[in-house]
PDB file of C-alpha atoms and ligand atoms in Angstrom:
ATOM      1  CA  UNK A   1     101.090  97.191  52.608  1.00  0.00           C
ATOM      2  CA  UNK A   2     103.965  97.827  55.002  1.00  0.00           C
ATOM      3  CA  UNK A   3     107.576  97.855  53.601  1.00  0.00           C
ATOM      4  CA  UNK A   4     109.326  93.933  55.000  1.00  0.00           C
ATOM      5  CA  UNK A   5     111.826  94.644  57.100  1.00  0.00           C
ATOM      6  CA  UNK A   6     114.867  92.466  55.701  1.00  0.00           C
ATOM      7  CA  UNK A   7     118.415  91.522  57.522  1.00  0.00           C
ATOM      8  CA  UNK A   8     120.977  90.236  54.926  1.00  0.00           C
ATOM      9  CA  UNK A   9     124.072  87.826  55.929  1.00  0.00           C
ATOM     10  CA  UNK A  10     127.047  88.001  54.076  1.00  0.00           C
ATOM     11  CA  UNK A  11     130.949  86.489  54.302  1.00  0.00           C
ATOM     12  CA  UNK A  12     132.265  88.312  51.383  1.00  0.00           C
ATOM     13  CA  UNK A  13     132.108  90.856  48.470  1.00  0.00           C
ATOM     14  CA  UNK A  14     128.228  91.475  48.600  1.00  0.00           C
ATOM     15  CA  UNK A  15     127.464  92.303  45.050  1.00  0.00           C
ATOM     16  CA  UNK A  16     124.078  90.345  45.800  1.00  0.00           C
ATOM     17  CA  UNK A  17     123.593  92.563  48.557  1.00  0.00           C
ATOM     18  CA  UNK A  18     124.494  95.628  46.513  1.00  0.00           C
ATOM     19  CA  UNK A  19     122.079  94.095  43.737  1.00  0.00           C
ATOM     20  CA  UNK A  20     119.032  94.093  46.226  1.00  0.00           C
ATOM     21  CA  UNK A  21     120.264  97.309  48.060  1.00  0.00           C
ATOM     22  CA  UNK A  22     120.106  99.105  45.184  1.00  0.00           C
ATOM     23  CA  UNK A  23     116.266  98.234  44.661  1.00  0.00           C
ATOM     24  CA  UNK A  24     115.055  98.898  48.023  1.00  0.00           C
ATOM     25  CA  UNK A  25     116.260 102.330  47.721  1.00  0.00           C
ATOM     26  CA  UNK A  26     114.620 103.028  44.171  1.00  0.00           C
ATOM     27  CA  UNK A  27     111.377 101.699  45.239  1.00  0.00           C
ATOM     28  CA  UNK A  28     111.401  98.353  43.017  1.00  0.00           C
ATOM     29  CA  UNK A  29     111.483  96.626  46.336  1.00  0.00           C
ATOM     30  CA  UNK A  30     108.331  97.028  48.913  1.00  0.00           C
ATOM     31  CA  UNK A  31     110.554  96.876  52.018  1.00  0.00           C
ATOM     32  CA  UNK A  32     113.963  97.950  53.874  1.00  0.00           C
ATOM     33  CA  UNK A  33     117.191  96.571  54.347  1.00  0.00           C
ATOM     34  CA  UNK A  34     117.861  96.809  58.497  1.00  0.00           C
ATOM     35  CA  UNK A  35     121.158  95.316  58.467  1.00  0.00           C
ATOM     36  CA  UNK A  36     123.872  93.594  57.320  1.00  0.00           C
ATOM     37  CA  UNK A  37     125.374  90.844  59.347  1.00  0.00           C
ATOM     38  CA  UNK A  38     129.047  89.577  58.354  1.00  0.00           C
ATOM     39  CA  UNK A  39     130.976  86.863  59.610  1.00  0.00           C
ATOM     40  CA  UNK A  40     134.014  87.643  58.910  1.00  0.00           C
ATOM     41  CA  UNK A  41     135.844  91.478  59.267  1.00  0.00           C
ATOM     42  CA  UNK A  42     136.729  91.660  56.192  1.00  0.00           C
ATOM     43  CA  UNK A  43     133.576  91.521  54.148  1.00  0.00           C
ATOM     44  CA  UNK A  44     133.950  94.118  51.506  1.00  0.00           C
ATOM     45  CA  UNK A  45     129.892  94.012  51.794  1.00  0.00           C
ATOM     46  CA  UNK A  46     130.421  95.799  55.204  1.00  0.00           C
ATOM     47  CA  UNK A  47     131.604  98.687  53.280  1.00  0.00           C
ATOM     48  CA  UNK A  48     128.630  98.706  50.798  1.00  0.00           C
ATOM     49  CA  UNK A  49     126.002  98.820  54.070  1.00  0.00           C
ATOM     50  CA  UNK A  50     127.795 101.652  55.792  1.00  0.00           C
ATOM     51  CA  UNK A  51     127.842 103.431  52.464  1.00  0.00           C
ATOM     52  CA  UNK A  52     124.038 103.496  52.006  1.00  0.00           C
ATOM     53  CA  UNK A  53     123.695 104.095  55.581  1.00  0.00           C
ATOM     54  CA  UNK A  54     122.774 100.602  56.696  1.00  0.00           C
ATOM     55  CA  UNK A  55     123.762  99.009  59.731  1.00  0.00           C
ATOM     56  CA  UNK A  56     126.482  97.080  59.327  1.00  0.00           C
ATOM     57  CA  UNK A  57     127.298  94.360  62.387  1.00  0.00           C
ATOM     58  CA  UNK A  58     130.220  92.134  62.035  1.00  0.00           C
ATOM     59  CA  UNK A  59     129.438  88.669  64.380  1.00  0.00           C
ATOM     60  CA  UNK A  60     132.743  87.049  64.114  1.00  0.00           C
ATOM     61  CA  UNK A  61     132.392  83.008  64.138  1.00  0.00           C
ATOM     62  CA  UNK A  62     136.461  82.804  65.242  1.00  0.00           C
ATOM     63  CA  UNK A  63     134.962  84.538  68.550  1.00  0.00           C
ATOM     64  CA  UNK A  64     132.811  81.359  69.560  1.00  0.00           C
ATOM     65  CA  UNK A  65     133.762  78.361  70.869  1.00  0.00           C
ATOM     66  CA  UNK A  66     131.133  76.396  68.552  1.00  0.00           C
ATOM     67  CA  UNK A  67     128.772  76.652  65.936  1.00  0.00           C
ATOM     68  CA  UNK A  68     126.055  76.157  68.136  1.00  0.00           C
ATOM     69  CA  UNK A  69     126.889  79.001  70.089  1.00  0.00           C
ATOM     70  CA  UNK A  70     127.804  81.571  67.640  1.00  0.00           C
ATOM     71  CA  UNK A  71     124.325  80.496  65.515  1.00  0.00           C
ATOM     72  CA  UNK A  72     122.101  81.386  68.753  1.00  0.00           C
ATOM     73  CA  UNK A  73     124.526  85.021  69.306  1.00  0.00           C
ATOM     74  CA  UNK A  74     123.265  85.247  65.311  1.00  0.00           C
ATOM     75  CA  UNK A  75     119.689  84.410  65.802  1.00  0.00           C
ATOM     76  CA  UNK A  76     119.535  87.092  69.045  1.00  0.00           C
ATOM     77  CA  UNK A  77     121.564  90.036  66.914  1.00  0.00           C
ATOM     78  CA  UNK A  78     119.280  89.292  63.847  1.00  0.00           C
ATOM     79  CA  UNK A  79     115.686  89.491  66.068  1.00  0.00           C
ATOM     80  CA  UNK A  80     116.869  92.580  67.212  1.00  0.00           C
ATOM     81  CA  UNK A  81     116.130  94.117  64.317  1.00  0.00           C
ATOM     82  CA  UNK A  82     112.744  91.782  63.794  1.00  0.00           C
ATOM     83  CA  UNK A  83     113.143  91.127  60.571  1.00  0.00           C
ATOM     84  CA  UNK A  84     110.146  89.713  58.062  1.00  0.00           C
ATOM     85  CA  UNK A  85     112.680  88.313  55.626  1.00  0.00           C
ATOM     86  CA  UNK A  86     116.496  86.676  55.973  1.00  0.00           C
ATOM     87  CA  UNK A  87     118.631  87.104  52.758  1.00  0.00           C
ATOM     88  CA  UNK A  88     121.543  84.725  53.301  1.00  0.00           C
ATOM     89  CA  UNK A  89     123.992  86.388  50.491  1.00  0.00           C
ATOM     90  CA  UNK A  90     127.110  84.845  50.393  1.00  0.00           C
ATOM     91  CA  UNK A  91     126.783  83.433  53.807  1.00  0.00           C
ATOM     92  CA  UNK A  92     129.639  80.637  53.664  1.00  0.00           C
ATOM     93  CA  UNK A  93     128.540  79.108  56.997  1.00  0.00           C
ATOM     94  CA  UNK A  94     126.414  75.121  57.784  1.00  0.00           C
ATOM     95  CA  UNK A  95     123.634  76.737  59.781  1.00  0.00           C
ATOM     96  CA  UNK A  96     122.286  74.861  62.354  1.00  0.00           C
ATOM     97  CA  UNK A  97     118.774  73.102  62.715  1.00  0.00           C
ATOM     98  CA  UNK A  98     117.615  75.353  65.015  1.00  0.00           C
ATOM     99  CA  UNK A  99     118.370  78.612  63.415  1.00  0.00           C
ATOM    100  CA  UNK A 100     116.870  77.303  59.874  1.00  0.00           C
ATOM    101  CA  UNK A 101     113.413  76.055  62.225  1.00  0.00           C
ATOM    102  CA  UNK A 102     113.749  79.710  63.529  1.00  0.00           C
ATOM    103  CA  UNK A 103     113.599  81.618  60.355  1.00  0.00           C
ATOM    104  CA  UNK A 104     111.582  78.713  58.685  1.00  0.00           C
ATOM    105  CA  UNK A 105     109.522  80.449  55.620  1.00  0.00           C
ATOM    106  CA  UNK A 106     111.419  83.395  56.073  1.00  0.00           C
ATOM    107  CA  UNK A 107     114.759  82.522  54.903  1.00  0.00           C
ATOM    108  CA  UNK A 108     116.319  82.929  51.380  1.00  0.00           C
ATOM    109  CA  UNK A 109     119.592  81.283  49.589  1.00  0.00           C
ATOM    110  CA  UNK A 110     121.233  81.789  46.188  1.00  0.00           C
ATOM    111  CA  UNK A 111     123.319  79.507  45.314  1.00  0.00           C
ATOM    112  CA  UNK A 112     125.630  79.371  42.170  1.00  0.00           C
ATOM    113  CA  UNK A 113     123.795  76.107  40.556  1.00  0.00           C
ATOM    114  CA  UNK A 114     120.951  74.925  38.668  1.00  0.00           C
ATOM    115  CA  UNK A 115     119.898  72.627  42.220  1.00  0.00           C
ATOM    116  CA  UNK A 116     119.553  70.135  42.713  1.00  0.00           C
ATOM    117  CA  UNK A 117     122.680  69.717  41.041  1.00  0.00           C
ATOM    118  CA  UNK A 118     125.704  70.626  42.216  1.00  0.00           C
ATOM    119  CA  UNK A 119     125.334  71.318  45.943  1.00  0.00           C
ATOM    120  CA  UNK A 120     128.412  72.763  47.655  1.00  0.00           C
ATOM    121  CA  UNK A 121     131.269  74.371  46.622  1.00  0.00           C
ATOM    122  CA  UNK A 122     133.140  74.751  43.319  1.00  0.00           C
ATOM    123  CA  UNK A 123     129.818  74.227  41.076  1.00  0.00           C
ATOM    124  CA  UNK A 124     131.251  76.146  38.132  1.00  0.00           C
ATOM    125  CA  UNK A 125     133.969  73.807  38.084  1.00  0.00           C
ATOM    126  CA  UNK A 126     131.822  70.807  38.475  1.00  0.00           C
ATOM    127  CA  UNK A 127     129.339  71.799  35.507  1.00  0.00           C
ATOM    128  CA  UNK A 128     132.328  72.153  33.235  1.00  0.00           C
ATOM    129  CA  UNK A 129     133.963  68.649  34.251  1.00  0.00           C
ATOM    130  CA  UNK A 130     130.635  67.157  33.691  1.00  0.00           C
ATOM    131  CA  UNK A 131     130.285  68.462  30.477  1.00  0.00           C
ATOM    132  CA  UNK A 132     126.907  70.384  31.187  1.00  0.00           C
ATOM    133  CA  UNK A 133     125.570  72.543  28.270  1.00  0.00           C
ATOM    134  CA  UNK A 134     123.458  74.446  30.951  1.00  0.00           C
ATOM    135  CA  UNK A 135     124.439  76.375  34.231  1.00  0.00           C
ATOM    136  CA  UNK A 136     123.067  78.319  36.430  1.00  0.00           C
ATOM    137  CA  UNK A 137     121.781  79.733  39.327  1.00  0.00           C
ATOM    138  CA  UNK A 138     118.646  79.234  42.112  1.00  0.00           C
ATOM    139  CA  UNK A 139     117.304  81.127  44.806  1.00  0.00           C
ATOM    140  CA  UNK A 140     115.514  78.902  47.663  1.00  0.00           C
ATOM    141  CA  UNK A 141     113.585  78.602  50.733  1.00  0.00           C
ATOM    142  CA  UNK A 142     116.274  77.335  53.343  1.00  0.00           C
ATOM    143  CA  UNK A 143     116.035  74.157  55.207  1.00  0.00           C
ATOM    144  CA  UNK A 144     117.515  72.192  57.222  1.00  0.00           C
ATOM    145  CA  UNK A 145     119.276  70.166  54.134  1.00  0.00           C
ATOM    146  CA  UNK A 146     122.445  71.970  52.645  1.00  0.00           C
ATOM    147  CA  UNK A 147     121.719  73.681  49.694  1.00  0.00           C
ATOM    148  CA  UNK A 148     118.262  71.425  49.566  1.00  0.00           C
ATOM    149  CA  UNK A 149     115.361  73.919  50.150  1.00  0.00           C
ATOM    150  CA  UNK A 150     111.971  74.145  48.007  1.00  0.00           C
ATOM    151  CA  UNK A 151     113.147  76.123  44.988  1.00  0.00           C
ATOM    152  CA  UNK A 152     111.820  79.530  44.135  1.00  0.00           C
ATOM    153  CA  UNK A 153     113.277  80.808  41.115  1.00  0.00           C
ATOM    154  CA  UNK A 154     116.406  79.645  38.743  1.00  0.00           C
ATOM    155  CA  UNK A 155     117.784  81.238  35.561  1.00  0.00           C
ATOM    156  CA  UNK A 156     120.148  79.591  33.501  1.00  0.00           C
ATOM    157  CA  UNK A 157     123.229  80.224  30.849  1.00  0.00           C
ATOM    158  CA  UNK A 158     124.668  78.194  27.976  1.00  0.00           C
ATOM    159  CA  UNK A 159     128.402  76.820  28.485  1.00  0.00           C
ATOM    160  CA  UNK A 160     130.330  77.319  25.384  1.00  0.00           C
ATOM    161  CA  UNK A 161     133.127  75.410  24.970  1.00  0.00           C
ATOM    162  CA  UNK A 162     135.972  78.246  25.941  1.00  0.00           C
ATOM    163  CA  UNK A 163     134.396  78.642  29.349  1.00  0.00           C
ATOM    164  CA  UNK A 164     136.332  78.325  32.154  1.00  0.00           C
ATOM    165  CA  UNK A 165     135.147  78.142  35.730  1.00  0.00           C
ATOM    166  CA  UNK A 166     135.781  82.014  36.002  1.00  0.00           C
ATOM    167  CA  UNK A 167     133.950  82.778  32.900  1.00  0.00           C
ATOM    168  CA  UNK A 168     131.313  80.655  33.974  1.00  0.00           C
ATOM    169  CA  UNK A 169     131.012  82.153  37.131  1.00  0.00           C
ATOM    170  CA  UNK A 170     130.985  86.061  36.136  1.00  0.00           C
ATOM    171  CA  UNK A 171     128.160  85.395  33.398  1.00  0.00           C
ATOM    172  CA  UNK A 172     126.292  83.232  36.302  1.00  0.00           C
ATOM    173  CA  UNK A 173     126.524  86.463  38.883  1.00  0.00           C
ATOM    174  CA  UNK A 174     124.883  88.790  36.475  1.00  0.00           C
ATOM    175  CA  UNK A 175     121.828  87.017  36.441  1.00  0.00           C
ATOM    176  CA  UNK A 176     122.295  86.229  40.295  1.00  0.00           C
ATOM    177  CA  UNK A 177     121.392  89.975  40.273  1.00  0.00           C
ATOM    178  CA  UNK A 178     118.338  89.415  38.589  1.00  0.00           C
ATOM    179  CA  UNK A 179     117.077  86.622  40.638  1.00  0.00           C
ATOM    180  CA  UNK A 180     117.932  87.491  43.884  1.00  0.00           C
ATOM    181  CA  UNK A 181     116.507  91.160  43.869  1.00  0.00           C
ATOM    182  CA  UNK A 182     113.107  89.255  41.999  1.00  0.00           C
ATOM    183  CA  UNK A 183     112.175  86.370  44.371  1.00  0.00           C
ATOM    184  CA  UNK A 184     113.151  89.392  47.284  1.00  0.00           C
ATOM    185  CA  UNK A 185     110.270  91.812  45.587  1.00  0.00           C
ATOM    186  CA  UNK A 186     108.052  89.089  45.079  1.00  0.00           C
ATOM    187  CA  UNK A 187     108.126  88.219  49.251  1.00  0.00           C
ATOM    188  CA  UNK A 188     107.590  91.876  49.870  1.00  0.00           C
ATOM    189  CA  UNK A 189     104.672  92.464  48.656  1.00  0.00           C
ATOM    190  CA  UNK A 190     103.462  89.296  50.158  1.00  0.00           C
ATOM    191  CA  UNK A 191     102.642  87.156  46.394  1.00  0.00           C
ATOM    192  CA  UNK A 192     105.378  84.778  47.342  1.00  0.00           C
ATOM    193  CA  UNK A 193     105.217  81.740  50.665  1.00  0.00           C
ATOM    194  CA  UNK A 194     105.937  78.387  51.608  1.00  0.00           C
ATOM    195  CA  UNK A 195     103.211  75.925  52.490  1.00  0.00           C
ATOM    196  CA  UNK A 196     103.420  72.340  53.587  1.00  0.00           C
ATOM    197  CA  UNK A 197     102.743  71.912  49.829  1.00  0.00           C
ATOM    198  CA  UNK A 198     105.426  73.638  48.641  1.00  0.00           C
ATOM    199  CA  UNK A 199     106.687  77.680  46.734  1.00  0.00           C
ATOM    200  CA  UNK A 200     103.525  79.272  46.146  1.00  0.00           C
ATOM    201  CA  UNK A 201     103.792  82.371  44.175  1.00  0.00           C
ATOM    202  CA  UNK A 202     100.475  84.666  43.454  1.00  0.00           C
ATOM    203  CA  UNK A 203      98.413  81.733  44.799  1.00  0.00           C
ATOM    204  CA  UNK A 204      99.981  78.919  42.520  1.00  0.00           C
ATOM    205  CA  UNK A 205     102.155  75.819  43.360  1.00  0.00           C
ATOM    206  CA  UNK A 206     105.691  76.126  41.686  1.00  0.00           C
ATOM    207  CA  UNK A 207     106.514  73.470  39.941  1.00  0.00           C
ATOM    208  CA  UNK A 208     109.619  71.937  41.928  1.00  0.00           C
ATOM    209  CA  UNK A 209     112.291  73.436  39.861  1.00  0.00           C
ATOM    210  CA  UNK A 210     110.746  76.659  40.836  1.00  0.00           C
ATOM    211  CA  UNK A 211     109.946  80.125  38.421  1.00  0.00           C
ATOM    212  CA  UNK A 212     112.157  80.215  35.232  1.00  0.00           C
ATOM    213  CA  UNK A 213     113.454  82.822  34.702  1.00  0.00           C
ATOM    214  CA  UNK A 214     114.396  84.064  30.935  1.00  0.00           C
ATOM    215  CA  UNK A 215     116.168  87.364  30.175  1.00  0.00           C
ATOM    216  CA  UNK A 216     114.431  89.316  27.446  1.00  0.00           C
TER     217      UNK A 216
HETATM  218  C1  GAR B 301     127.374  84.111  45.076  1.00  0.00           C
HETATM  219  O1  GAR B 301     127.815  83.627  43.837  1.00  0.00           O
HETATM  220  C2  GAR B 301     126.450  83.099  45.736  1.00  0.00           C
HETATM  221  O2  GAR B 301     125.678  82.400  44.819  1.00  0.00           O
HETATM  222  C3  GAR B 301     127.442  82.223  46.437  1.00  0.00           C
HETATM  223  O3  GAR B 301     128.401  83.110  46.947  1.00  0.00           O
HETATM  224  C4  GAR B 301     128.536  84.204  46.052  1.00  0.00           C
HETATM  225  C5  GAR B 301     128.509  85.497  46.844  1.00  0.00           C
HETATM  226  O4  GAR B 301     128.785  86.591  46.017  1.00  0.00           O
HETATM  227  N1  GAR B 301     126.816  81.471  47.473  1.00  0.00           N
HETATM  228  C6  GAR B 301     127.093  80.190  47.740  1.00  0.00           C
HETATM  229  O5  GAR B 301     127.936  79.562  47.141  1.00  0.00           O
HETATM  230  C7  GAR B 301     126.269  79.575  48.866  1.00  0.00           C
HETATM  231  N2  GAR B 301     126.364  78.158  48.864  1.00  0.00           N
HETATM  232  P1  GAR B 301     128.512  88.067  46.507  1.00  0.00           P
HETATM  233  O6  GAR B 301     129.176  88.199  47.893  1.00  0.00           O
HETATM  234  O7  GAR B 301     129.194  88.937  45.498  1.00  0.00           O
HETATM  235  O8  GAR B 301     127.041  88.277  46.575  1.00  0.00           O
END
């Protein structure tokens, strides 16, 4: 099977990135990271590409007059490198409709909740308030509903009561590491796809929370 080509999107530190970075290039992953597209100039995951001699493209958004117009300048920079897989990691941007119809099947999220709760920002924060005794974190097929596509795979941590949203957050990364790099493997070596039915992984429907994923 050929190794996926796969173009990553990040705003910020890119430990995610690093996390699936560092697979590709021992072999755990059946595929090749093309690029890495920031946002903003001051991604420290910028650094990480160039340092494992990936391309590294900064599309500033501040540079377009709209979002619609900076989303198609993303959508022509990304195809350039015709990618098989988009790994939004960190991406802090609303996409638009037609970029998310674009990449549709194609396109990954991790976000830093057990979704469906929690969409948006500050979700460490929120599980505390709430008084959850379960966090954690979900990679997904992207639609065109923030934070709202089919659900691949979710792993989640106990809140004790000293937690605090930074805590929280730190324990909840780690196993974003796990996840991420997993549901990316899984798509590589073509066991994972979305049908009108839903996440099918090795020829089964997920059930809608998606995989479960336990540490051992
Ligand atoms: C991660 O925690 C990811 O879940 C979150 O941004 C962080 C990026 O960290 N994404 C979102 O909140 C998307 N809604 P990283 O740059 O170190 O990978």
């Amino acid at each position: 099977m050929a190794p996926k080509r796969i173009v990553v999107l990040i705003s910020g530190s890119g430990s995610n990135l690093q996390a699936i970075l560092d697979q590709t290039l021992e072999g755990q992953i059946n595929g090749k990271i093309a690029a890495v597209i920031s946002n903003r100039p001051d991604a420290y995951g910028l650094t990480r590409a160039e340092q494992a001699g990936v391309d590294a493209r900064l599309l500033d958004h501040k540079q377009f007059a709209d979002r619609e117009s900076f989303d198609a300048a993303l959508v022509e920079l990304i195809d350039s490198y015709q990618p098989d897989l988009v790994v939004l990691a960190g991406f802090m941007r609303i996409l638009t409709p037609e970029l998310v119809r674009h990449y549709h099947g194609r396109l990954f999220n991790i976000h830093p909740s057990l979704l469906p709760k929690y969409k948006g920002l500050n979700t460490h924060q929120r599980a505390i308030e709430a008084g959850d005794d379960a966090h954690g974190c979900t990679v997904h097929f992207v639609t065109e509903e923030l934070d709202g596509g089919p659900l691949i795979v979710q792993a989640q941590v106990s809140v004790t009561p000293d937690d605090d949203a930074a805590s929280l957050q730190q324990r909840v990364h780690q196993l974003e590491h796990q996840i991420y790099p997993l549901a990316v493997q899984w798509f590589c070596e073509d066991r994972l796809s979305l049908s009108d039915a839903g996440v099918e992984l090795d020829g089964e429907l997920l059930a809608s929370s998606g995989y479960q994923y336990t540490t051992r």
